[in-house]
Amino acid sequence: MASRHPWKAGGDGVEYQYERVSINIPNTDSRRAPWEDESIEPALAPKTFDSDRLDNGLDGIPVEYAGSVLSRGWYEARQWVVDKYYDKNFKFMLILLLLVIAFGTANRVIYKIQLYSRPSLLVGWPLAGTPSSPQMNNYTIFISWVLTTAYCFLYFGIFSVRRYGLFIIDDDQVGYVFSWRGLKLIVMGLMDATGFVFGIFAARQINGFLLTLLPQAIIPMTMVVSLIALRTRYHWGQVLGAATLVSGLLVSLIPTFQKQGSGDTSALTAVWAGVYLLSLLPNAISFILREMVFTELPKMDIFVVNSFDSFWQLIFSVLMFPLVLVPGFSSVSFHEIGDYIPNGASCLVGFTPTPQDDCSGEPWLMMMYVCVNLSWNISLLLLLKKGGAVFTFIGSAVSLPLSHFAFAINWPIIGSGTVSWEDGLGLGLVFVGLIIYRYYAVVQRKKLDDETRQKLLDPSWQPPASCWRRLCCRNRDQFDD
């Protein structure tokens, strides 16, 4: 009696002796059964089973699991878990996934604590409330310089190792940066600086719940920019997912608009929520430019782009220094402009330079945020490399509701928030919209890849003349069978 066991053996064929049957397994694939590994304790090897329990017609599935689709699915899922138990790469991906979720949640909370704003920042502005003490809010743009500088050191450090130590980055990639096509990186730096600076100004004035949900609006914004600039085709399911996401954002903003006429400081939230949404538009443009760079040079290393993007972002962030004189963005007056950088540095290390400032908690708050933010980005890149886009999406999606409800906890400085039914419903719609969009994005990509494969296999087909629109013009060799 010959029947295939669920575990497939390699080699020229392995014979397993069970209690009442001898099973010879042909060479089917390169995987080895767990009990073939000498490093595994014999006690951990799966127990043998009686030949009467084997079912010839179901690829070795025991009879008690062969009765229904549900039981067969449970058996296969259990076998998959056992298989992954011995997969070291899967364990590493699982650890990275947990790190992305943990760091992503902590990043949003610490970001809000670091930028916590009180109404005194808006003294002199028509919509200002009752003055009180700010939390390093006069130096918001100084904070953006510190964060961008930290990213410059990180990315250029990794760039140097990959360029001069591992020789992964070649001359073509570096030459791209210093060619006329490298102007895209300069524009990317400008867009990222604009979005980051205006976003960090607006983030001080909105509550933690909105700070969790509003960034998701970058998905429909990116779709619109990509449709206009690249003529990108979207699946109807992606449009449905984006529409569901937008409806969730609108629902979450209902309490803000209800309080707009109440006269308290929460009336400012609607204005600053609009500023925050507008700050996402430059980020969407930067994302499209990044996609164009990787289309023109598919082998471009991500750290080449990130390094020079962060460099130009720092340059343009410094050039945006006059924004501190704009009413509503800072309470710094013109005659105090010369002391801005020294006072910001003093506040950063924990010394309060003026009576209008409150630098309590520094430098530990800033150091904590920089460490958590960098750890989150590094773990995100590693997860993207090891686990792919699916695992990365799962990590980002799971951290969304965790971050949302984390703001209901009583944190130092910012206190606790109250989760309303609008917040819960808005979060649910945003989460469902993300899942729908992601699912149909995979469907659409597979469809476009199939169409592109047919075109590239046709010798009479020529790519479009405009290189920045030819997203489908990948290397023909990757479609060769």
Short mmCIF file of N, CA and C in Angstrom, two decimals, residues 274-366:
data_model
loop_
_atom_site.label_atom_id
_atom_site.label_comp_id
_atom_site.label_asym_id
_atom_site.label_seq_id
_atom_site.Cartn_x
_atom_site.Cartn_y
_atom_site.Cartn_z
N GLY A 274 -7.79 70.74 8.35
CA GLY A 274 -7.67 71.07 6.93
C GLY A 274 -6.24 71.33 6.52
N VAL A 275 -5.48 72.03 7.38
CA VAL A 275 -4.06 72.28 7.09
C VAL A 275 -3.29 70.96 7.03
N TYR A 276 -3.61 70.05 7.96
CA TYR A 276 -2.92 68.76 7.98
C TYR A 276 -3.23 67.96 6.71
N LEU A 277 -4.49 67.98 6.28
CA LEU A 277 -4.85 67.26 5.05
C LEU A 277 -4.13 67.85 3.84
N LEU A 278 -4.03 69.17 3.78
CA LEU A 278 -3.31 69.81 2.68
C LEU A 278 -1.82 69.46 2.71
N SER A 279 -1.27 69.26 3.91
CA SER A 279 0.15 68.91 4.01
C SER A 279 0.44 67.52 3.44
N LEU A 280 -0.59 66.70 3.27
CA LEU A 280 -0.40 65.37 2.71
C LEU A 280 -0.25 65.40 1.20
N LEU A 281 -0.72 66.47 0.55
CA LEU A 281 -0.64 66.56 -0.91
C LEU A 281 0.81 66.58 -1.40
N PRO A 282 1.72 67.40 -0.80
CA PRO A 282 3.13 67.31 -1.22
C PRO A 282 3.72 65.93 -1.01
N ASN A 283 3.32 65.24 0.04
CA ASN A 283 3.83 63.88 0.27
C ASN A 283 3.35 62.93 -0.83
N ALA A 284 2.12 63.12 -1.30
CA ALA A 284 1.61 62.29 -2.39
C ALA A 284 2.41 62.55 -3.68
N ILE A 285 2.72 63.82 -3.94
CA ILE A 285 3.53 64.15 -5.12
C ILE A 285 4.92 63.53 -5.00
N SER A 286 5.50 63.58 -3.80
CA SER A 286 6.81 62.97 -3.58
C SER A 286 6.77 61.47 -3.82
N PHE A 287 5.69 60.83 -3.42
CA PHE A 287 5.55 59.39 -3.64
C PHE A 287 5.53 59.07 -5.14
N ILE A 288 4.83 59.86 -5.92
CA ILE A 288 4.77 59.63 -7.36
C ILE A 288 6.15 59.85 -7.99
N LEU A 289 6.86 60.88 -7.55
CA LEU A 289 8.21 61.12 -8.06
C LEU A 289 9.13 59.95 -7.72
N ARG A 290 8.97 59.40 -6.53
CA ARG A 290 9.78 58.24 -6.14
C ARG A 290 9.48 57.05 -7.05
N GLU A 291 8.21 56.87 -7.37
CA GLU A 291 7.83 55.79 -8.27
C GLU A 291 8.43 55.99 -9.66
N MET A 292 8.49 57.23 -10.10
CA MET A 292 9.09 57.52 -11.40
C MET A 292 10.58 57.21 -11.40
N VAL A 293 11.26 57.49 -10.28
CA VAL A 293 12.70 57.20 -10.19
C VAL A 293 12.95 55.70 -10.32
N PHE A 294 12.18 54.89 -9.60
CA PHE A 294 12.37 53.45 -9.66
C PHE A 294 11.91 52.86 -10.98
N THR A 295 11.07 53.57 -11.70
CA THR A 295 10.67 53.12 -13.03
C THR A 295 11.79 53.37 -14.04
N GLU A 296 12.41 54.53 -13.96
CA GLU A 296 13.50 54.86 -14.88
C GLU A 296 14.74 54.02 -14.62
N LEU A 297 15.01 53.69 -13.35
CA LEU A 297 16.17 52.87 -13.01
C LEU A 297 15.71 51.81 -12.00
N PRO A 298 15.20 50.67 -12.49
CA PRO A 298 14.62 49.66 -11.59
C PRO A 298 15.59 49.14 -10.54
N LYS A 299 16.89 49.14 -10.83
CA LYS A 299 17.85 48.61 -9.85
C LYS A 299 18.27 49.65 -8.82
N MET A 300 17.68 50.84 -8.85
CA MET A 300 18.05 51.89 -7.90
C MET A 300 17.85 51.42 -6.47
N ASP A 301 18.87 51.61 -5.65
CA ASP A 301 18.81 51.21 -4.24
C ASP A 301 17.97 52.23 -3.46
N ILE A 302 17.13 51.72 -2.56
CA ILE A 302 16.23 52.59 -1.80
C ILE A 302 17.00 53.59 -0.94
N PHE A 303 18.20 53.21 -0.47
CA PHE A 303 18.95 54.09 0.41
C PHE A 303 19.64 55.22 -0.35
N VAL A 304 19.83 55.06 -1.65
CA VAL A 304 20.31 56.18 -2.46
C VAL A 304 19.24 57.25 -2.52
N VAL A 305 18.02 56.84 -2.79
CA VAL A 305 16.90 57.79 -2.87
C VAL A 305 16.65 58.44 -1.52
N ASN A 306 16.58 57.64 -0.45
CA ASN A 306 16.29 58.18 0.87
C ASN A 306 17.38 59.13 1.36
N SER A 307 18.63 58.82 1.06
CA SER A 307 19.74 59.66 1.54
C SER A 307 19.69 61.04 0.92
N PHE A 308 19.61 61.12 -0.39
CA PHE A 308 19.63 62.43 -1.04
C PHE A 308 18.29 63.14 -0.90
N ASP A 309 17.22 62.40 -0.76
CA ASP A 309 15.92 63.02 -0.47
C ASP A 309 15.96 63.71 0.89
N SER A 310 16.49 63.04 1.91
CA SER A 310 16.57 63.65 3.24
C SER A 310 17.53 64.83 3.26
N PHE A 311 18.58 64.79 2.44
CA PHE A 311 19.51 65.92 2.37
C PHE A 311 18.81 67.16 1.84
N TRP A 312 18.10 67.02 0.72
CA TRP A 312 17.39 68.17 0.16
C TRP A 312 16.22 68.58 1.05
N GLN A 313 15.63 67.63 1.73
CA GLN A 313 14.56 67.98 2.67
C GLN A 313 15.09 68.86 3.79
N LEU A 314 16.28 68.57 4.29
CA LEU A 314 16.88 69.41 5.33
C LEU A 314 17.17 70.81 4.81
N ILE A 315 17.69 70.90 3.59
CA ILE A 315 18.00 72.22 3.00
C ILE A 315 16.73 73.06 2.89
N PHE A 316 15.67 72.49 2.36
CA PHE A 316 14.43 73.26 2.18
C PHE A 316 13.73 73.53 3.51
N SER A 317 13.91 72.66 4.50
CA SER A 317 13.33 72.93 5.82
C SER A 317 13.97 74.15 6.45
N VAL A 318 15.27 74.30 6.27
CA VAL A 318 15.96 75.49 6.79
C VAL A 318 15.48 76.74 6.08
N LEU A 319 15.24 76.63 4.76
CA LEU A 319 14.76 77.79 4.01
C LEU A 319 13.34 78.20 4.39
N MET A 320 12.60 77.32 5.05
CA MET A 320 11.25 77.64 5.51
C MET A 320 11.23 78.29 6.88
N PHE A 321 12.38 78.69 7.36
CA PHE A 321 12.49 79.30 8.68
C PHE A 321 11.58 80.52 8.87
N PRO A 322 11.36 81.38 7.84
CA PRO A 322 10.48 82.55 8.04
C PRO A 322 9.05 82.21 8.45
N LEU A 323 8.64 80.95 8.35
CA LEU A 323 7.28 80.59 8.76
C LEU A 323 7.05 80.84 10.25
N VAL A 324 8.11 80.91 11.04
CA VAL A 324 7.93 81.14 12.48
C VAL A 324 7.37 82.53 12.76
N LEU A 325 7.44 83.44 11.77
CA LEU A 325 6.92 84.79 11.95
C LEU A 325 5.44 84.89 11.57
N VAL A 326 4.89 83.83 10.97
CA VAL A 326 3.49 83.86 10.54
C VAL A 326 2.59 83.67 11.75
N PRO A 327 1.61 84.55 11.97
CA PRO A 327 0.68 84.39 13.11
C PRO A 327 -0.05 83.05 13.03
N GLY A 328 -0.09 82.37 14.14
CA GLY A 328 -0.73 81.07 14.20
C GLY A 328 0.25 79.92 14.13
N PHE A 329 1.42 80.15 13.52
CA PHE A 329 2.43 79.10 13.43
C PHE A 329 3.41 79.17 14.60
N SER A 330 3.61 80.35 15.15
CA SER A 330 4.52 80.50 16.27
C SER A 330 4.25 81.84 16.93
N SER A 331 4.67 81.96 18.19
CA SER A 331 4.52 83.23 18.91
C SER A 331 5.82 84.01 18.94
N VAL A 332 6.78 83.64 18.08
CA VAL A 332 8.06 84.33 18.02
C VAL A 332 7.88 85.64 17.25
N SER A 333 8.33 86.73 17.84
CA SER A 333 8.24 88.03 17.18
C SER A 333 9.49 88.29 16.36
N PHE A 334 9.44 89.36 15.55
CA PHE A 334 10.55 89.64 14.64
C PHE A 334 11.84 89.96 15.39
N HIS A 335 11.75 90.70 16.50
CA HIS A 335 12.97 91.07 17.22
C HIS A 335 13.57 89.89 17.99
N GLU A 336 12.83 88.76 18.08
CA GLU A 336 13.36 87.57 18.75
C GLU A 336 13.93 86.56 17.76
N ILE A 337 13.94 86.91 16.49
CA ILE A 337 14.33 85.96 15.47
C ILE A 337 15.79 85.54 15.61
N GLY A 338 16.65 86.48 16.08
CA GLY A 338 18.07 86.16 16.22
C GLY A 338 18.36 85.16 17.32
N ASP A 339 17.48 85.08 18.31
CA ASP A 339 17.68 84.16 19.43
C ASP A 339 16.96 82.83 19.24
N TYR A 340 16.34 82.65 18.08
CA TYR A 340 15.50 81.46 17.89
C TYR A 340 16.32 80.17 17.97
N ILE A 341 17.41 80.10 17.22
CA ILE A 341 18.21 78.87 17.19
C ILE A 341 18.88 78.61 18.54
N PRO A 342 19.55 79.61 19.17
CA PRO A 342 20.12 79.34 20.51
C PRO A 342 19.07 78.94 21.54
N ASN A 343 17.92 79.61 21.51
CA ASN A 343 16.87 79.25 22.47
C ASN A 343 16.31 77.86 22.18
N GLY A 344 16.17 77.53 20.90
CA GLY A 344 15.68 76.20 20.55
C GLY A 344 16.64 75.12 21.00
N ALA A 345 17.95 75.37 20.84
CA ALA A 345 18.94 74.39 21.30
C ALA A 345 18.92 74.26 22.82
N SER A 346 18.74 75.39 23.51
CA SER A 346 18.67 75.34 24.98
C SER A 346 17.44 74.57 25.44
N CYS A 347 16.32 74.82 24.78
CA CYS A 347 15.09 74.12 25.14
C CYS A 347 15.20 72.63 24.85
N LEU A 348 15.92 72.30 23.79
CA LEU A 348 16.06 70.90 23.40
C LEU A 348 16.82 70.10 24.46
N VAL A 349 17.78 70.74 25.14
CA VAL A 349 18.56 70.03 26.16
C VAL A 349 17.97 70.19 27.55
N GLY A 350 16.80 70.84 27.66
CA GLY A 350 16.10 70.88 28.94
C GLY A 350 16.13 72.18 29.68
N PHE A 351 16.76 73.22 29.14
CA PHE A 351 16.80 74.53 29.79
C PHE A 351 15.73 75.43 29.20
N THR A 352 14.93 76.05 30.04
CA THR A 352 13.87 76.94 29.58
C THR A 352 14.44 78.33 29.36
N PRO A 353 14.56 78.78 28.09
CA PRO A 353 15.23 80.06 27.82
C PRO A 353 14.40 81.29 28.15
N THR A 354 13.07 81.22 27.98
CA THR A 354 12.21 82.38 28.21
C THR A 354 11.01 81.96 29.06
N PRO A 355 10.36 82.92 29.73
CA PRO A 355 9.18 82.57 30.54
C PRO A 355 8.03 82.03 29.71
N GLN A 356 8.00 82.32 28.40
CA GLN A 356 6.91 81.84 27.55
C GLN A 356 7.08 80.38 27.13
N ASP A 357 8.23 79.80 27.44
CA ASP A 357 8.52 78.43 27.02
C ASP A 357 8.36 77.47 28.19
N ASP A 358 8.12 76.22 27.84
CA ASP A 358 8.08 75.14 28.83
C ASP A 358 8.85 73.97 28.24
N CYS A 359 10.06 73.77 28.68
CA CYS A 359 10.94 72.75 28.12
C CYS A 359 11.07 71.55 29.06
N SER A 360 10.10 71.36 29.92
CA SER A 360 10.12 70.21 30.82
C SER A 360 10.00 68.93 30.02
N GLY A 361 10.73 67.93 30.42
CA GLY A 361 10.72 66.65 29.72
C GLY A 361 11.78 66.52 28.66
N GLU A 362 12.43 67.63 28.30
CA GLU A 362 13.51 67.55 27.33
C GLU A 362 14.84 67.35 28.08
N PRO A 363 15.81 66.69 27.45
CA PRO A 363 15.83 66.19 26.06
C PRO A 363 15.27 64.78 25.91
N TRP A 364 14.73 64.22 27.01
CA TRP A 364 14.33 62.81 26.97
C TRP A 364 13.18 62.57 26.00
N LEU A 365 12.24 63.50 25.92
CA LEU A 365 11.13 63.31 24.99
C LEU A 365 11.62 63.25 23.55
N MET A 366 12.49 64.19 23.19
CA MET A 366 13.01 64.21 21.83
C MET A 366 13.84 62.97 21.53
#
